[in-house]
Coordinates of C-alpha atoms and ligand atoms in Angstrom, one line a residue:
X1 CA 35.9 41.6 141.1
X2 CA 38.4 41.7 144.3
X3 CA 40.5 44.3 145.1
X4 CA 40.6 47.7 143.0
X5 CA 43.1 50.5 142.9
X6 CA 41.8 54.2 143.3
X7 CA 43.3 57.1 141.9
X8 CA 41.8 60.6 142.3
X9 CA 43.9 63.4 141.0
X10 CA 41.1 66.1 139.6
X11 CA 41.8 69.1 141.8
X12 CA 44.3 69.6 145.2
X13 CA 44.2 66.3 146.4
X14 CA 46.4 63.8 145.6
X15 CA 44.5 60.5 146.5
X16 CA 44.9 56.6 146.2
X17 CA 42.8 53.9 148.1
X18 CA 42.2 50.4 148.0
X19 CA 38.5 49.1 148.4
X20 CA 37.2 45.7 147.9
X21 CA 33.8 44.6 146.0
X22 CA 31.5 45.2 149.0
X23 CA 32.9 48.8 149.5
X24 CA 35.1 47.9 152.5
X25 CA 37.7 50.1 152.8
X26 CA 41.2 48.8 152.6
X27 CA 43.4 51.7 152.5
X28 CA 43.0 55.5 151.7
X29 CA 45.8 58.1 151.4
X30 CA 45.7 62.0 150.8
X31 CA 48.2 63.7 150.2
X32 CA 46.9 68.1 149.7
X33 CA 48.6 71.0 148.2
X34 CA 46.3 73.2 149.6
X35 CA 49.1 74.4 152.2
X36 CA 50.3 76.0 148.5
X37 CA 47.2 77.4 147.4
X38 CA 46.4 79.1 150.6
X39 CA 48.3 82.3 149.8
X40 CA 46.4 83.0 146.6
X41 CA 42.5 82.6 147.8
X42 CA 42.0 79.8 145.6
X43 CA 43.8 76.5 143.5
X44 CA 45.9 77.3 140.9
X45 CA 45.8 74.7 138.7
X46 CA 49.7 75.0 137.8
X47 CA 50.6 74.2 141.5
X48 CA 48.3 71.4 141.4
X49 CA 49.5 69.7 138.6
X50 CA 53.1 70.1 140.0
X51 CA 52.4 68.6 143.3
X52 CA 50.5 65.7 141.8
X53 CA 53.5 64.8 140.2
X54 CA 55.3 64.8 143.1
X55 CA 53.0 62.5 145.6
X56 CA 51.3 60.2 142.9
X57 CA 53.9 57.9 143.3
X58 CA 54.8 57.8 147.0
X59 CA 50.9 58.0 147.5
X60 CA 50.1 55.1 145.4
X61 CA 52.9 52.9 147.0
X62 CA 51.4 53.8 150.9
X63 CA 48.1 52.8 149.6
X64 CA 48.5 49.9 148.5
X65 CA 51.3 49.1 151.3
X66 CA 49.0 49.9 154.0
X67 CA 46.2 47.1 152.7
X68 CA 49.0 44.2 152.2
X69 CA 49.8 44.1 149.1
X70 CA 53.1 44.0 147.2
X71 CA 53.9 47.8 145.7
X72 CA 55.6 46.2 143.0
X73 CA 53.0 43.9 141.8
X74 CA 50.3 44.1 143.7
X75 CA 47.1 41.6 143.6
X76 CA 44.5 43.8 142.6
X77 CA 41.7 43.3 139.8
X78 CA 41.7 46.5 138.4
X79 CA 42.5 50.0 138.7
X80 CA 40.1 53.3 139.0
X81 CA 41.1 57.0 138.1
X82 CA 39.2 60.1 137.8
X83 CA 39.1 61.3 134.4
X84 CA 36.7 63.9 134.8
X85 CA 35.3 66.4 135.5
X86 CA 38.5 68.7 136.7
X87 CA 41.5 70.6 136.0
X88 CA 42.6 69.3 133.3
X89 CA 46.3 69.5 134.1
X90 CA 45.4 67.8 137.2
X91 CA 43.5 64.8 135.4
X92 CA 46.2 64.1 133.2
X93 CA 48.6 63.0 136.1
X94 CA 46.1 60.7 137.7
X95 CA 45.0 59.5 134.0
X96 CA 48.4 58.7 132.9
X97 CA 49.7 57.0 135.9
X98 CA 46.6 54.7 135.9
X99 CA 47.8 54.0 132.6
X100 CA 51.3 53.2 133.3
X101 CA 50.1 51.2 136.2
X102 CA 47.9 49.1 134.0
X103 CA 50.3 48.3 131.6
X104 CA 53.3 47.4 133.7
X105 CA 50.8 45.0 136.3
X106 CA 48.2 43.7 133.5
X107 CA 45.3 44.9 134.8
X108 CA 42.0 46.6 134.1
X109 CA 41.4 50.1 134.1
X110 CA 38.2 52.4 134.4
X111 CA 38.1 55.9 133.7
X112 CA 35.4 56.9 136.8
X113 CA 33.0 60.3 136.7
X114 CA 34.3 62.4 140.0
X115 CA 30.8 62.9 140.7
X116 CA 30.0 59.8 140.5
X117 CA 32.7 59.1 143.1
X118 CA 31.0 61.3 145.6
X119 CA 27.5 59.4 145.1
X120 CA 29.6 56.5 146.7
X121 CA 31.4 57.9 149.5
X122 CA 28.1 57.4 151.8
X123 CA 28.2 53.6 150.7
X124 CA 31.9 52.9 152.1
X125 CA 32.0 50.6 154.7
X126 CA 28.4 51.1 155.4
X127 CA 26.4 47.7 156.6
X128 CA 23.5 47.6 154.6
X129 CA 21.9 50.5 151.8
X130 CA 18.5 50.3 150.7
X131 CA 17.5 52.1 147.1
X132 CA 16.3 54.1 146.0
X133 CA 17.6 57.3 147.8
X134 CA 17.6 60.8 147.2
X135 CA 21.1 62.6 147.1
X136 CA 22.5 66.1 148.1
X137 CA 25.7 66.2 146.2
X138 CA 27.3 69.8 147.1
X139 CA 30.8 70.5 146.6
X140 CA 32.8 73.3 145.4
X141 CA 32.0 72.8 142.5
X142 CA 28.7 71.5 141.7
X143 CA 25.4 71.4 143.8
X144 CA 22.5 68.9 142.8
X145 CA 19.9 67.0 144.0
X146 CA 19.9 63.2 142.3
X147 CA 17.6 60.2 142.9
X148 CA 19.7 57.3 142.9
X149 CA 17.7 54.2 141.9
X150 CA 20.7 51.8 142.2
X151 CA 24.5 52.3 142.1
X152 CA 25.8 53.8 139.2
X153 CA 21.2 54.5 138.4
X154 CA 20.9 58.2 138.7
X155 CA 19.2 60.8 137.5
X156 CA 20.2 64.7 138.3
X157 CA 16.3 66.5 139.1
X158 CA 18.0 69.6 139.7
X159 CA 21.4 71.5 139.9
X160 CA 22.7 75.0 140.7
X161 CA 22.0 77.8 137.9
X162 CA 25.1 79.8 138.9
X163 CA 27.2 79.3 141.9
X164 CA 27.8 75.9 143.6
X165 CA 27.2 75.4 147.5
X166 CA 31.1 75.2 148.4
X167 CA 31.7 78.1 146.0
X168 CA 29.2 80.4 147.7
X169 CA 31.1 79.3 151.0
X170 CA 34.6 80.1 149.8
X171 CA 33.4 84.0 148.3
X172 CA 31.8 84.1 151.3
X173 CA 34.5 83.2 153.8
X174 CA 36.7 85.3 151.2
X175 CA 34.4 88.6 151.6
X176 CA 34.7 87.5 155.4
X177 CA 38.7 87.5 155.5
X178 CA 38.5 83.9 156.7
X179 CA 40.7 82.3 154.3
X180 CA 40.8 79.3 151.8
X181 CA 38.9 77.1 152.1
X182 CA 36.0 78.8 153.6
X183 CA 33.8 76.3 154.4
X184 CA 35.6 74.8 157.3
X185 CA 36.7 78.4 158.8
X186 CA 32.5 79.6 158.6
X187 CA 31.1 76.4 159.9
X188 CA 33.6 76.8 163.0
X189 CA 32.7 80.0 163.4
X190 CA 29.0 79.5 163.1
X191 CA 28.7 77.5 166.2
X192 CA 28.9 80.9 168.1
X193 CA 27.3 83.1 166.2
X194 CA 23.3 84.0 166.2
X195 CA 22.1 82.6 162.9
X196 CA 18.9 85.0 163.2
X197 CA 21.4 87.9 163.6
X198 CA 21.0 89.0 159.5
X199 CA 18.2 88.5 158.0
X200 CA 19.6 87.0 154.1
X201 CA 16.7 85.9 151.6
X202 CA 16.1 82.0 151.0
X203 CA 16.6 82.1 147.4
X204 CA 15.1 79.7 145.1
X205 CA 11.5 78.8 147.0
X206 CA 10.1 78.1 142.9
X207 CA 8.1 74.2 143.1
X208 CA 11.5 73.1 140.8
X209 CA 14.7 71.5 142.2
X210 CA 16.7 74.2 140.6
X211 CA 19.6 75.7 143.3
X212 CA 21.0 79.5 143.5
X213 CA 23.8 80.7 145.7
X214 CA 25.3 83.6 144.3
X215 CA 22.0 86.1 145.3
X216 CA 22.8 84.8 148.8
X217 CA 26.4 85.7 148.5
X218 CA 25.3 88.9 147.5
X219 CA 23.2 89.6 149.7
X220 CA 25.7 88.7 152.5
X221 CA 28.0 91.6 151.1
X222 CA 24.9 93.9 150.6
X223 CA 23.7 93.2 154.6
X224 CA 27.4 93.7 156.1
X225 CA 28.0 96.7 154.2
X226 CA 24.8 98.5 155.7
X227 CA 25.3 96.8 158.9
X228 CA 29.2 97.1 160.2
X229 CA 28.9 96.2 163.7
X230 CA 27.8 92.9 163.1
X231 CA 29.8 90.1 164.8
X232 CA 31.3 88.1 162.1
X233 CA 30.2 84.7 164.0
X234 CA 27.1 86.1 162.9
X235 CA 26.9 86.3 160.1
X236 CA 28.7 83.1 159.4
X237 CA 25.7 81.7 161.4
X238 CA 22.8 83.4 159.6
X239 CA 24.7 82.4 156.0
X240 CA 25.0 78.8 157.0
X241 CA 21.5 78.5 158.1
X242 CA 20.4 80.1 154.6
X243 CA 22.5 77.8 152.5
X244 CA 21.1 74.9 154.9
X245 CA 17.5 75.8 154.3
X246 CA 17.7 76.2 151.4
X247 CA 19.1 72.8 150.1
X248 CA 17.5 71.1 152.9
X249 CA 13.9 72.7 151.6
X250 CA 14.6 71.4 147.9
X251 CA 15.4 67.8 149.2
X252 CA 11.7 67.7 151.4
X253 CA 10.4 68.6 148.1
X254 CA 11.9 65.8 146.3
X255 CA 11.3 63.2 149.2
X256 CA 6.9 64.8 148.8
X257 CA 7.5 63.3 145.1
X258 CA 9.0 60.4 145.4
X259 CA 8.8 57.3 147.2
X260 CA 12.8 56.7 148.3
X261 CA 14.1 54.3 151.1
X262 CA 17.0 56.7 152.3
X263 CA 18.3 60.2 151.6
X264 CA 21.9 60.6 151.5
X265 CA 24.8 63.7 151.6
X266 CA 27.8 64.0 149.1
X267 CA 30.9 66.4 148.3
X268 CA 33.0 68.4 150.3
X269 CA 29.7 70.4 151.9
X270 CA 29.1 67.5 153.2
X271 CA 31.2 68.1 156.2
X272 CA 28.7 70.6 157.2
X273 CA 27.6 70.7 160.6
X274 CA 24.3 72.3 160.2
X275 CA 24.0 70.3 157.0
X276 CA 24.6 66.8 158.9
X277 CA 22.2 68.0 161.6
X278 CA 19.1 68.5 159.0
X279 CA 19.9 65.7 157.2
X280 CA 19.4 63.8 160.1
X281 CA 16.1 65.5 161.3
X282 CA 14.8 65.1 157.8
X283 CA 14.9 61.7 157.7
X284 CA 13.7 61.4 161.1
X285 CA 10.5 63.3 159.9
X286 CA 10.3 61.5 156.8
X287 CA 11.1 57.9 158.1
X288 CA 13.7 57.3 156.2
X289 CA 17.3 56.1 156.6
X290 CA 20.0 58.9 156.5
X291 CA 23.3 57.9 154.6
X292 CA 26.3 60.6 155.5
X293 CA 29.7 60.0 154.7
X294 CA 32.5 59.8 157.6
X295 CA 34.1 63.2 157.7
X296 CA 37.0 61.6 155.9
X297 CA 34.9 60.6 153.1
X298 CA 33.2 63.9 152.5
X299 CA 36.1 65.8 150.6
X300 CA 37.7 64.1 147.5
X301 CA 39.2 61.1 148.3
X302 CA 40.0 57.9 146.2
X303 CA 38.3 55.3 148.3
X304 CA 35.1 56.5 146.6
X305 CA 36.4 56.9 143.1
X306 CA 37.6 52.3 143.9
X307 CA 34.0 52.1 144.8
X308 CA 32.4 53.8 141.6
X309 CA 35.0 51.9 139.6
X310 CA 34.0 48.3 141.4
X311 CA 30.8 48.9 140.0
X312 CA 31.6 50.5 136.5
X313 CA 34.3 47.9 135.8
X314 CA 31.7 45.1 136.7
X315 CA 28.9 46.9 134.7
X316 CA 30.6 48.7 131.6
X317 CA 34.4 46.9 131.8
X318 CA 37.7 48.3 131.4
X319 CA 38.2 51.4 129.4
X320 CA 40.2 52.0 126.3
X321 CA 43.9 52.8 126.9
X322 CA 43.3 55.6 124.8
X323 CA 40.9 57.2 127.0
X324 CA 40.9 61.0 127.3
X325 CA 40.4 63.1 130.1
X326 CA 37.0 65.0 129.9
X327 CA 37.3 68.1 132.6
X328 CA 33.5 69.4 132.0
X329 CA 32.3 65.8 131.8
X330 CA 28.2 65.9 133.4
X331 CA 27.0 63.4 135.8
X332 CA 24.3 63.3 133.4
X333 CA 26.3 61.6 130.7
X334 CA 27.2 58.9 132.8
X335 CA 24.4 56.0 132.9
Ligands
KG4_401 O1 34.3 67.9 147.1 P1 35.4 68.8 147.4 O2 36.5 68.4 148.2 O3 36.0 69.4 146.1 C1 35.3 69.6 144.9 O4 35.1 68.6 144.2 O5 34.8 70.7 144.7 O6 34.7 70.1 148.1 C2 35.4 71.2 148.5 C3 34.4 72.3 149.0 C4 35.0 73.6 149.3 O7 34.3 74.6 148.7 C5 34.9 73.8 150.8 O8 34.8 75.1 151.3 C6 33.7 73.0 151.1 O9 33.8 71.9 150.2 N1 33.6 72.5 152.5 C7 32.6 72.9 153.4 C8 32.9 72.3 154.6 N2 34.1 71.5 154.5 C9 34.5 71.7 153.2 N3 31.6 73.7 153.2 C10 30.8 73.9 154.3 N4 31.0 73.3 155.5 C11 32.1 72.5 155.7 N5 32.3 72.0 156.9
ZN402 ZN1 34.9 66.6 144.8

């Protein structure tokens, strides 16, 4: 296995990348409708679908233009595409360009879990990665804790039992008049605020691995309804350091109960500041290495969707040409 093609179309971003066998990066484009989301507090998958049509293309052409290689017919080994989970109009373009590509070059292709994808990211162009390794993977729309005993080797311990982290963040953020996508708007805005200022519950404190954010949303509503002089940086702060302690208490959990060379971070949360910073002191604490993605790497991309396709194309082979998209397709099914 060379060179493979990623394609990641599953929700806003339009993506294509080149990475090689050892997860070196060759090329990664993005191209985001978010710009035409923004107005309605949320993607709408219609839009999404549209603008994938539009970019695919011009987005696989750059990629593969930026890391040398012939547009036309490029020399690649085989070709990677999201095919779940997502929105399913959204799949469908990436799918059936992957498809079309395949055909017309003669090569390979792999349908790849998106979550999967993310469980890669921290293993781009990073030097050395000892297993196993204990994951946070927390994005908009899923947040679990998975032990990773190899690539592609994982099982989920413990997921979200309503909201996902990046949801809870967007509501929040929503509640807070900060805009889609919330995330990036309350982490900003968190650096100045007093994170002691409310005082939000730590939900989900059980001996499981289980995760909860809506309560926490809740309770941010509840708290700045009773309280309306708060400062908005404020709160920001205080609900960033409750989402923070909360997943960062699950994962000290997991690394008490087992023996794991590395903990890592994974999905869109984690771009989080206070996230990063925990992440780091944990490992510190717990002697272990810390694997976070570059900032790039956190939201979807298709550098990690090549990466999880290097390895299933190696492991598994090609897929069928027939191959369906599957847009409430578990990480647990994969193995
Ligand atoms: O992985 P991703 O790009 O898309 C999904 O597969 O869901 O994650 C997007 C999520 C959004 O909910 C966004 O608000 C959140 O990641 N996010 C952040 C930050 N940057 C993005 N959440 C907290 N802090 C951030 N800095
Ligand atoms: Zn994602």
């Amino acid at each position: 296995m060379g060179l493979v093609l990623g394609i990641e179309t599953s929700c806003d971003e339009t993506a294509a990348a080149v990475v090689d066998e050892r997860f070196h990066v060759h090329s990664s484009v993005i191209e985001s409708s978010i710009e035409d989301h923004k107005a309605f507090g949320g993607v709408v998958p219609e839009l999404a679908g549209r603008a994938h049509v539009q970019h695919i293309g011009s987005v696989v052409t750059r990629a593969l233009t930026i890391a040398g290689l012939d547009p036309l017919d490029p020399a690649i080994d085989g070709i990677a595409v999201t095919s779940g989970p997502g929105l399913i109009g959204s799949l469908l373009v990436g799918l059936s360009s992957a498809k079309a590509y395949a055909l017309a070059w003669n090569k390979p292709f792999v349908g790849v879990n998106h979550l999967e994808g993310h469980l890669f990211a921290p293993l781009l162009d990073a030097d050395s990665f000892t297993w196993p390794i204990l994951t946070l993977l927390v994005s908009g729309g899923h947040s679990m804790i998975v032990l990773q005993r190899g690539p592609g080797d994982h099982e989920v311990l413990g997921e979200t039992i309503d909201d996902a982290a990046g949801e809870a963040y967007d509501k929040v953020a929503r509640w807070l008049g900060l805009g889609y996508p919330g995330g990036p708007a309350i982490d900003k805005l968190a650096q100045e605020g007093d994170a002691r200022a409310l005082k939000l519950p730590v939900s989900m404190t059980g001996d499981d691995y289980d995760l909860s954010f809506s309560g926490l949303k809740t309770a941010v509503v509840r708290a700045t309804e009773k309280q309306r002089d708060v400062a908005v940086a404020d709160v920001a702060a205080s609900f960033q350091r409750a989402v923070a302690e909360q997943l960062l208490r699950k994962l000290r959990h997991a690394l008490a109960r087992h023996e794991v060379a590395g903990i890592a971070l994974g999905g869109g949360v984690a771009a989080n500041s206070a996230l990063r910073a925990g992440m780091t002191e944990l490992g510190a604490e717990f002697g272990v290495e810390v694997h976070l993605p570059t900032m790039a790497m956190c939201t979807d991309n298709a550098a990690m969707i090549a990466a999880a396709g290097v390895h299933r194309l190696s492991v598994d082979g090609a897929s069928a040409l027939t191959l369906s998209a599957n847009p409430n397709w578990q990480l647990s099914e994969v193995s």
